[in-house]
Amino acid sequence: MTTEELLALADKTIMGTYKRFPIVLVRGSGVKVWDSEGREYLDFVAGIAVCSLGHSHPRVAAAIKKQAEILTHVSNLYYIEPQIHFAGFLVENSFADKVFFCNSGAEANEAAIKLARKYAHENMAGDRYELITMKDSFHGRTLATVTATGQEKFQVGFAPLPEGFKQVPFNDLSALKDAITDKTCGIMLEPIQGEGGVRIPDDGYLWGVRKICDDREILMILDEVQVGMGRTGSFFAYEDYGVRPDIMTLAKALGNGFPVGAMLTRDRIASAFTPGSHASTFGGNPLAMAAALASGETILSDGILENCKKMGAYFLKRLEELRSRHSVIREVRGKGLIIGLELATGGDEIVRKCMDKGVLINCIGGSILRFVPPLIITESDVDRAIDVLDGVMEGG
Ligand SMILES: *Cc1c(COP(=O)(O)O)cnc(C)c1O
């Protein structure tokens, strides 16, 4: 089929839930992807912070292939060997004692919401079920997670939304304190807001949230779906801010492209879930676990975190130089390799022009360019992206 035929068939058969660029990506390797016409792109989207080790990482591909030939799927009615190994890996390398596996970020957050309610029901006095979340947050598209999400545009038309969520502004500890009532069981937030525009927490903010949770004896839930697994230069973003959550969710980069999500917590809280409390047919599936273990071990052993920190600092520096040359750039902000560039105008045209010049980037909220490249990028990849951005902003 020609590209045009593929696009026509897609529009005829696939629900129109995405606004897509008119290219078909067919192959990837490292930081590059190719479309159906053979054009090459430098991929600074990486599946939206998913392919942190780059596309078709040999170790992850080999793990998937090997596992597919041994055992692809069995039910959680039985113990699953790769699941046991990967749970052990996560527990060993995080604050957590226990893990629940699922298949996506929304599902991980859904599980966290259910666990918080169940824990509160069994362990907190009174009737506590309410979660406080942040304005401009993003937690997923299921009914509960889209209600937790502090962006109305994702909620329009889906009423009635589930009860028990309310939002306060990010980076505002006094608003957070004021919002807590005798119904509140926890606070759920992203350490760095991703979809909301790459918003970095102020110094001491997450520590302040932790303190409020401790003082009020409520749960702190960190959604690390976008920033966990090395994106900030630490394995988990909470390490950067000197806090430990009570519950944490992961997905995106967890399987380097293989769909997998996880919800992690301490023993004390995990015990609120007993057989039958929650489940997922595919959760912790052997194939997903093999992909995730290979990804996680590679991130921790191949100098990936060091490269992320180094390249993040270099990229930020080069973007600041760009800002000094182009007044259309309002602000550059980021940590590790999650970087946002706020424009004084709309960003869609810039994204399209960069794509035409072979660099994939992404625009959120209409005017913020987001860069979440693979953590394996080199200085010359950064230079190439900067050159293209520079040319495009120059009017080229
Ligand atoms: C992407 C994302 C989600 C949703 O993940 P899905 O896998 O798309 O369900 C949730 N929270 C954050 C912070 C995200 O970035």
Short mmCIF file of C-alpha atoms and ligand atoms in Angstrom, two decimals:
data_model
loop_
_atom_site.label_atom_id
_atom_site.label_comp_id
_atom_site.label_asym_id
_atom_site.label_seq_id
_atom_site.Cartn_x
_atom_site.Cartn_y
_atom_site.Cartn_z
CA MET A 1 0.00 0.00 0.00
CA THR A 2 1.12 3.55 -0.66
CA THR A 3 1.28 6.03 2.20
CA GLU A 4 -1.81 7.76 0.84
CA GLU A 5 -3.75 4.50 0.79
CA LEU A 6 -2.66 3.74 4.34
CA LEU A 7 -3.81 7.15 5.58
CA ALA A 8 -7.16 6.80 3.79
CA LEU A 9 -7.75 3.34 5.25
CA ALA A 10 -6.78 4.56 8.72
CA ASP A 11 -9.23 7.45 8.59
CA LYS A 12 -11.95 5.09 7.44
CA THR A 13 -11.41 2.42 10.09
CA ILE A 14 -9.73 3.92 13.18
CA MET A 15 -11.69 6.10 15.58
CA GLY A 16 -10.71 9.71 15.32
CA THR A 17 -9.42 10.16 18.87
CA TYR A 18 -6.01 11.47 17.78
CA LYS A 19 -4.94 14.43 15.74
CA ARG A 20 -2.17 12.81 13.73
CA PHE A 21 0.60 14.05 11.48
CA PRO A 22 0.29 12.61 7.95
CA ILE A 23 3.24 10.22 8.16
CA VAL A 24 3.37 6.50 8.90
CA LEU A 25 6.30 5.46 11.09
CA VAL A 26 7.44 1.99 10.20
CA ARG A 27 10.86 1.40 11.76
CA GLY A 28 13.07 2.70 14.54
CA SER A 29 16.62 2.27 15.79
CA GLY A 30 18.18 4.20 18.65
CA VAL A 31 17.25 7.87 18.42
CA LYS A 32 15.97 7.55 14.85
CA VAL A 33 12.72 6.48 13.19
CA TRP A 34 11.81 6.09 9.54
CA ASP A 35 8.49 6.64 7.76
CA SER A 36 6.84 4.62 5.00
CA GLU A 37 8.50 6.80 2.37
CA GLY A 38 11.94 6.03 3.77
CA ARG A 39 12.43 9.47 5.36
CA GLU A 40 14.55 9.56 8.50
CA TYR A 41 13.68 11.49 11.67
CA LEU A 42 15.51 12.31 14.86
CA ASP A 43 12.94 11.32 17.47
CA PHE A 44 12.73 13.73 20.41
CA VAL A 45 9.23 12.48 21.25
CA ALA A 46 10.24 8.85 21.84
CA GLY A 47 6.65 7.63 22.07
CA ILE A 48 6.11 10.42 24.64
CA ALA A 49 8.83 9.54 27.12
CA VAL A 50 8.39 5.81 26.47
CA CYS A 51 11.40 4.63 24.46
CA SER A 52 14.00 5.87 26.92
CA LEU A 53 16.62 3.41 25.69
CA GLY A 54 15.88 4.30 22.09
CA HIS A 55 13.93 2.31 19.54
CA SER A 56 14.41 -1.44 19.14
CA HIS A 57 16.95 -1.65 21.95
CA PRO A 58 18.80 -4.94 21.33
CA ARG A 59 18.69 -6.12 24.94
CA VAL A 60 14.95 -5.42 25.28
CA ALA A 61 14.19 -6.96 21.87
CA ALA A 62 16.19 -10.08 22.78
CA ALA A 63 14.37 -10.40 26.13
CA ILE A 64 10.97 -10.17 24.41
CA LYS A 65 11.96 -12.68 21.73
CA LYS A 66 13.35 -15.15 24.25
CA GLN A 67 10.32 -14.90 26.54
CA ALA A 68 7.88 -15.18 23.60
CA GLU A 69 9.43 -18.52 22.77
CA ILE A 70 9.17 -19.77 26.37
CA LEU A 71 5.84 -18.50 27.72
CA THR A 72 3.80 -15.56 26.46
CA HIS A 73 0.89 -15.51 28.86
CA VAL A 74 -0.56 -17.32 31.83
CA SER A 75 -3.13 -16.19 34.35
CA ASN A 76 -2.39 -14.57 37.70
CA LEU A 77 -4.14 -17.61 39.13
CA TYR A 78 -0.57 -18.94 39.09
CA TYR A 79 2.85 -17.58 40.02
CA ILE A 80 4.73 -16.08 37.06
CA GLU A 81 8.52 -16.29 37.10
CA PRO A 82 9.46 -13.08 35.19
CA GLN A 83 6.90 -11.19 37.32
CA ILE A 84 8.62 -12.35 40.51
CA HIS A 85 12.00 -11.21 39.17
CA PHE A 86 10.78 -7.80 38.03
CA ALA A 87 8.87 -7.13 41.25
CA GLY A 88 12.07 -7.96 43.12
CA PHE A 89 13.98 -5.51 40.92
CA LEU A 90 11.51 -2.67 41.57
CA VAL A 91 11.38 -3.30 45.31
CA GLU A 92 15.16 -3.46 45.53
CA ASN A 93 15.56 -0.16 43.70
CA SER A 94 12.74 1.92 45.21
CA PHE A 95 11.07 2.94 48.47
CA ALA A 96 8.45 0.24 47.98
CA ASP A 97 7.84 -3.19 49.50
CA LYS A 98 5.07 -4.36 47.17
CA VAL A 99 4.06 -3.98 43.53
CA PHE A 100 0.81 -4.38 41.59
CA PHE A 101 1.20 -4.79 37.82
CA CYS A 102 -1.11 -3.50 35.11
CA ASN A 103 -0.79 -2.29 31.53
CA SER A 104 -0.80 1.50 31.38
CA GLY A 105 -0.43 4.72 33.31
CA ALA A 106 -4.15 5.24 33.70
CA GLU A 107 -4.54 1.74 35.08
CA ALA A 108 -1.67 2.26 37.51
CA ASN A 109 -3.32 5.45 38.77
CA GLU A 110 -6.73 3.77 38.88
CA ALA A 111 -5.15 1.09 41.08
CA ALA A 112 -3.56 3.78 43.28
CA ILE A 113 -6.90 5.56 43.70
CA LYS A 114 -8.63 2.30 44.63
CA LEU A 115 -5.86 1.36 47.06
CA ALA A 116 -5.97 4.78 48.74
CA ARG A 117 -9.74 4.50 49.22
CA LYS A 118 -9.55 0.92 50.47
CA TYR A 119 -6.72 1.74 52.86
CA ALA A 120 -8.61 4.77 54.17
CA HIS A 121 -11.78 2.75 54.54
CA GLU A 122 -9.98 0.21 56.69
CA ASN A 123 -7.43 2.35 58.52
CA MET A 124 -8.61 5.94 58.82
CA ALA A 125 -11.29 7.18 61.19
CA GLY A 126 -14.50 8.53 59.65
CA ASP A 127 -15.43 8.43 55.98
CA ARG A 128 -12.33 9.43 54.05
CA TYR A 129 -12.34 8.91 50.30
CA GLU A 130 -11.40 12.23 48.79
CA LEU A 131 -8.16 12.80 46.88
CA ILE A 132 -6.70 16.22 46.32
CA THR A 133 -4.95 16.55 42.95
CA MET A 134 -3.38 19.48 41.10
CA LYS A 135 -4.62 21.93 38.52
CA ASP A 136 -2.97 21.25 35.12
CA SER A 137 -2.15 17.70 36.18
CA PHE A 138 -2.56 14.64 33.98
CA HIS A 139 -3.37 11.21 35.35
CA GLY A 140 -5.05 9.33 32.49
CA ARG A 141 -8.29 8.88 30.56
CA THR A 142 -10.38 6.38 32.52
CA LEU A 143 -13.32 7.99 34.33
CA ALA A 144 -11.58 8.14 37.70
CA THR A 145 -8.18 9.24 36.36
CA VAL A 146 -9.67 11.85 34.03
CA THR A 147 -11.53 13.23 37.05
CA ALA A 148 -8.27 13.32 39.01
CA THR A 149 -6.76 15.16 36.03
CA GLY A 150 -6.89 18.91 36.62
CA GLN A 151 -7.70 19.90 33.04
CA GLU A 152 -11.31 20.49 32.15
CA LYS A 153 -10.74 19.99 28.42
CA PHE A 154 -10.34 16.24 29.02
CA GLN A 155 -13.58 16.02 31.05
CA VAL A 156 -16.06 17.84 28.81
CA GLY A 157 -18.99 15.64 27.80
CA PHE A 158 -18.28 12.78 30.20
CA ALA A 159 -20.46 13.80 33.14
CA PRO A 160 -21.35 12.53 35.63
CA LEU A 161 -17.77 12.18 36.83
CA PRO A 162 -17.00 10.11 39.93
CA GLU A 163 -17.10 11.93 43.26
CA GLY A 164 -14.20 12.45 45.58
CA PHE A 165 -11.65 14.57 43.71
CA LYS A 166 -10.73 18.19 44.02
CA GLN A 167 -7.94 20.31 42.61
CA VAL A 168 -5.61 22.95 43.98
CA PRO A 169 -2.84 24.87 42.16
CA PHE A 170 0.53 23.10 41.82
CA ASN A 171 3.35 24.62 43.87
CA ASP A 172 0.95 26.15 46.41
CA LEU A 173 1.30 24.57 49.86
CA SER A 174 -1.15 26.84 51.63
CA ALA A 175 -3.92 26.14 49.09
CA LEU A 176 -3.20 22.46 49.62
CA LYS A 177 -3.43 22.75 53.40
CA ASP A 178 -6.69 24.68 53.15
CA ALA A 179 -8.23 22.05 50.85
CA ILE A 180 -7.83 19.17 53.29
CA THR A 181 -11.06 18.19 55.04
CA ASP A 182 -12.21 15.30 57.22
CA LYS A 183 -13.02 13.50 53.94
CA THR A 184 -9.47 13.69 52.53
CA CYS A 185 -7.53 10.42 52.34
CA GLY A 186 -4.61 11.52 50.19
CA ILE A 187 -2.86 13.86 47.82
CA MET A 188 -1.97 12.71 44.32
CA LEU A 189 0.46 14.61 42.11
CA GLU A 190 3.17 14.38 39.49
CA PRO A 191 6.61 15.37 40.83
CA ILE A 192 7.06 17.31 37.57
CA GLN A 193 3.90 18.05 35.61
CA GLY A 194 4.37 16.57 32.15
CA GLU A 195 1.29 17.06 29.97
CA GLY A 196 0.43 20.20 31.93
CA GLY A 197 3.43 22.00 30.43
CA VAL A 198 6.63 20.63 32.02
CA ARG A 199 6.10 22.40 35.36
CA ILE A 200 8.96 21.96 37.81
CA PRO A 201 8.22 21.93 41.55
CA ASP A 202 9.59 24.86 43.57
CA ASP A 203 12.38 24.06 46.02
CA GLY A 204 10.88 22.46 49.09
CA TYR A 205 7.43 21.98 47.55
CA LEU A 206 7.40 18.18 47.46
CA TRP A 207 9.01 18.09 50.89
CA GLY A 208 6.18 20.37 52.07
CA VAL A 209 3.59 18.03 50.56
CA ARG A 210 5.22 15.13 52.37
CA LYS A 211 5.10 17.05 55.65
CA ILE A 212 1.41 17.91 55.21
CA CYS A 213 0.64 14.24 54.53
CA ASP A 214 2.57 13.18 57.63
CA ASP A 215 0.94 15.83 59.85
CA ARG A 216 -2.57 15.02 58.65
CA GLU A 217 -1.94 11.26 58.39
CA ILE A 218 -3.03 11.06 54.76
CA LEU A 219 -1.37 9.35 51.78
CA MET A 220 1.09 10.93 49.37
CA ILE A 221 0.67 9.42 45.92
CA LEU A 222 3.28 10.28 43.29
CA ASP A 223 2.39 9.75 39.64
CA GLU A 224 5.80 9.01 38.11
CA VAL A 225 4.29 7.59 34.93
CA GLN A 226 6.16 10.14 32.80
CA VAL A 227 9.22 10.97 34.90
CA GLY A 228 10.01 7.63 36.57
CA MET A 229 12.63 5.18 35.24
CA GLY A 230 15.42 7.68 34.76
CA ARG A 231 13.85 10.58 32.87
CA THR A 232 15.05 13.20 35.39
CA GLY A 233 18.52 11.69 35.72
CA SER A 234 17.62 9.79 38.89
CA PHE A 235 15.93 6.41 38.70
CA PHE A 236 12.82 7.94 40.28
CA ALA A 237 12.07 11.66 40.47
CA TYR A 238 11.23 11.50 44.19
CA GLU A 239 14.94 10.85 44.85
CA ASP A 240 15.72 14.28 43.35
CA TYR A 241 13.53 15.98 45.93
CA GLY A 242 14.44 14.05 49.06
CA VAL A 243 10.98 12.63 49.69
CA ARG A 244 9.42 9.18 49.73
CA PRO A 245 5.85 8.73 48.58
CA ASP A 246 3.41 6.26 50.13
CA ILE A 247 2.24 5.10 46.72
CA MET A 248 3.92 5.56 43.33
CA THR A 249 2.74 4.78 39.81
CA LEU A 250 4.86 3.93 36.77
CA ALA A 251 4.18 3.13 33.12
CA LYS A 252 5.50 4.92 30.00
CA ALA A 253 9.23 3.99 30.01
CA LEU A 254 8.74 0.92 32.17
CA GLY A 255 8.89 -1.51 29.22
CA ASN A 256 10.69 0.77 26.73
CA GLY A 257 7.63 0.47 24.48
CA PHE A 258 6.13 -2.78 25.65
CA PRO A 259 2.84 -1.82 27.39
CA VAL A 260 3.23 -2.21 31.14
CA GLY A 261 2.28 -0.26 34.24
CA ALA A 262 2.92 -0.66 37.96
CA MET A 263 1.69 0.66 41.28
CA LEU A 264 4.13 0.48 44.18
CA THR A 265 3.66 0.95 47.90
CA ARG A 266 4.76 0.00 51.42
CA ASP A 267 3.64 -3.20 53.18
CA ARG A 268 1.43 -1.32 55.65
CA ILE A 269 -0.65 0.15 52.81
CA ALA A 270 -0.45 -2.83 50.45
CA SER A 271 -2.18 -4.99 53.03
CA ALA A 272 -5.46 -3.16 52.28
CA PHE A 273 -5.55 -5.15 49.02
CA THR A 274 -6.39 -8.81 49.55
CA PRO A 275 -7.29 -11.56 47.05
CA GLY A 276 -10.16 -10.24 44.96
CA SER A 277 -9.62 -6.53 45.78
CA HIS A 278 -8.16 -5.71 42.40
CA ALA A 279 -6.92 -7.57 39.31
CA SER A 280 -5.81 -7.39 35.71
CA THR A 281 -5.82 -10.23 33.18
CA PHE A 282 -2.65 -9.02 31.48
CA GLY A 283 -1.06 -7.38 34.53
CA GLY A 284 2.43 -8.75 35.08
CA ASN A 285 2.25 -10.81 31.91
CA PRO A 286 5.49 -12.77 31.25
CA LEU A 287 6.30 -10.88 28.03
CA ALA A 288 5.77 -7.47 29.64
CA MET A 289 7.84 -8.45 32.67
CA ALA A 290 10.73 -9.69 30.53
CA ALA A 291 10.72 -6.42 28.56
CA ALA A 292 10.50 -4.35 31.73
CA LEU A 293 13.29 -6.18 33.55
CA ALA A 294 15.61 -5.84 30.56
CA SER A 295 14.74 -2.12 30.31
CA GLY A 296 15.16 -1.43 34.02
CA GLU A 297 18.46 -3.29 34.32
CA THR A 298 19.83 -1.50 31.27
CA ILE A 299 18.85 1.93 32.62
CA LEU A 300 20.70 1.20 35.86
CA SER A 301 23.75 -0.48 34.39
CA ASP A 302 24.66 1.23 31.12
CA GLY A 303 25.48 4.75 32.32
CA ILE A 304 22.05 5.86 31.13
CA LEU A 305 21.30 8.03 34.17
CA GLU A 306 24.67 9.78 33.91
CA ASN A 307 24.10 10.42 30.21
CA CYS A 308 20.62 11.74 30.93
CA LYS A 309 21.98 14.26 33.45
CA LYS A 310 24.81 15.31 31.17
CA MET A 311 22.74 15.62 28.01
CA GLY A 312 19.92 17.30 29.92
CA ALA A 313 22.29 20.01 31.15
CA TYR A 314 23.81 20.41 27.68
CA PHE A 315 20.40 20.59 25.97
CA LEU A 316 19.15 23.17 28.50
CA LYS A 317 22.27 25.28 27.94
CA ARG A 318 21.83 25.17 24.16
CA LEU A 319 18.12 26.03 24.46
CA GLU A 320 19.02 29.02 26.66
CA GLU A 321 21.38 30.18 23.88
CA LEU A 322 18.50 29.79 21.46
CA ARG A 323 16.31 31.86 23.77
CA SER A 324 18.83 34.70 23.72
CA ARG A 325 18.54 34.78 19.92
CA HIS A 326 14.76 34.36 19.53
CA SER A 327 12.42 36.61 21.46
CA VAL A 328 9.54 34.24 20.68
CA ILE A 329 10.95 31.94 23.41
CA ARG A 330 9.59 32.95 26.81
CA GLU A 331 11.13 30.35 29.07
CA VAL A 332 13.11 27.14 29.04
CA ARG A 333 12.72 24.71 31.95
CA GLY A 334 13.40 21.09 32.67
CA LYS A 335 15.16 18.43 34.65
CA GLY A 336 17.24 15.70 33.08
CA LEU A 337 15.64 14.98 29.72
CA ILE A 338 12.16 16.29 30.28
CA ILE A 339 12.40 19.81 28.95
CA GLY A 340 9.79 22.41 28.08
CA LEU A 341 10.19 25.50 25.96
CA GLU A 342 7.44 28.04 26.43
CA LEU A 343 6.67 30.21 23.42
CA ALA A 344 5.00 33.58 23.18
CA THR A 345 3.00 32.18 20.24
CA GLY A 346 1.43 28.90 19.18
CA GLY A 347 3.86 26.01 18.68
CA ASP A 348 2.05 23.77 16.17
CA GLU A 349 3.63 25.42 13.13
CA ILE A 350 7.13 25.01 14.59
CA VAL A 351 6.47 21.33 15.29
CA ARG A 352 5.29 20.79 11.70
CA LYS A 353 8.28 22.57 10.22
CA CYS A 354 10.71 20.64 12.42
CA MET A 355 9.08 17.42 11.22
CA ASP A 356 9.56 18.51 7.60
CA LYS A 357 13.24 19.01 8.43
CA GLY A 358 13.51 15.57 10.04
CA VAL A 359 13.16 16.28 13.75
CA LEU A 360 10.16 15.07 15.77
CA ILE A 361 9.14 17.20 18.71
CA ASN A 362 5.82 17.75 20.40
CA CYS A 363 3.72 20.74 21.46
CA ILE A 364 1.53 20.73 24.56
CA GLY A 365 -1.02 23.25 25.73
CA GLY A 366 -0.78 25.07 22.39
CA SER A 367 2.43 26.95 23.12
CA ILE A 368 4.90 24.73 24.99
CA LEU A 369 7.38 22.61 23.07
CA ARG A 370 8.17 19.45 24.99
CA PHE A 371 11.36 17.46 24.52
CA VAL A 372 11.46 13.92 25.94
CA PRO A 373 14.10 12.22 23.77
CA PRO A 374 15.63 8.81 24.45
CA LEU A 375 18.05 9.04 27.38
CA ILE A 376 20.83 7.74 25.11
CA ILE A 377 21.09 10.89 22.97
CA THR A 378 24.50 12.38 22.23
CA GLU A 379 25.68 15.99 21.92
CA SER A 380 25.47 15.77 18.15
CA ASP A 381 21.78 14.73 18.38
CA VAL A 382 21.14 17.78 20.57
CA ASP A 383 23.10 20.01 18.17
CA ARG A 384 21.07 18.74 15.22
CA ALA A 385 17.76 19.45 17.01
CA ILE A 386 18.99 22.92 18.01
CA ASP A 387 20.10 23.73 14.45
CA VAL A 388 16.72 22.73 13.06
CA LEU A 389 14.82 24.70 15.73
CA ASP A 390 17.08 27.69 15.11
CA GLY A 391 16.40 27.57 11.38
CA VAL A 392 12.67 27.14 11.84
CA MET A 393 12.45 30.03 14.31
CA GLU A 394 14.52 32.18 11.96
CA GLY A 395 11.61 31.73 9.55
CA GLY A 396 13.19 28.93 7.50
C1 LIG B 1 0.89 9.45 30.16
C2 LIG B 1 0.53 9.69 31.57
C3 LIG B 1 -0.52 8.99 32.19
C4 LIG B 1 -1.42 8.05 31.43
O1 LIG B 1 -0.76 6.94 30.95
P1 LIG B 1 -1.48 6.00 29.87
O2 LIG B 1 -0.51 4.87 29.70
O3 LIG B 1 -1.66 6.82 28.63
O4 LIG B 1 -2.76 5.57 30.45
C5 LIG B 1 -0.73 9.20 33.53
N1 LIG B 1 0.02 10.06 34.24
C6 LIG B 1 1.04 10.75 33.68
C7 LIG B 1 1.86 11.67 34.53
C8 LIG B 1 1.32 10.60 32.32
O5 LIG B 1 2.30 11.30 31.76
#
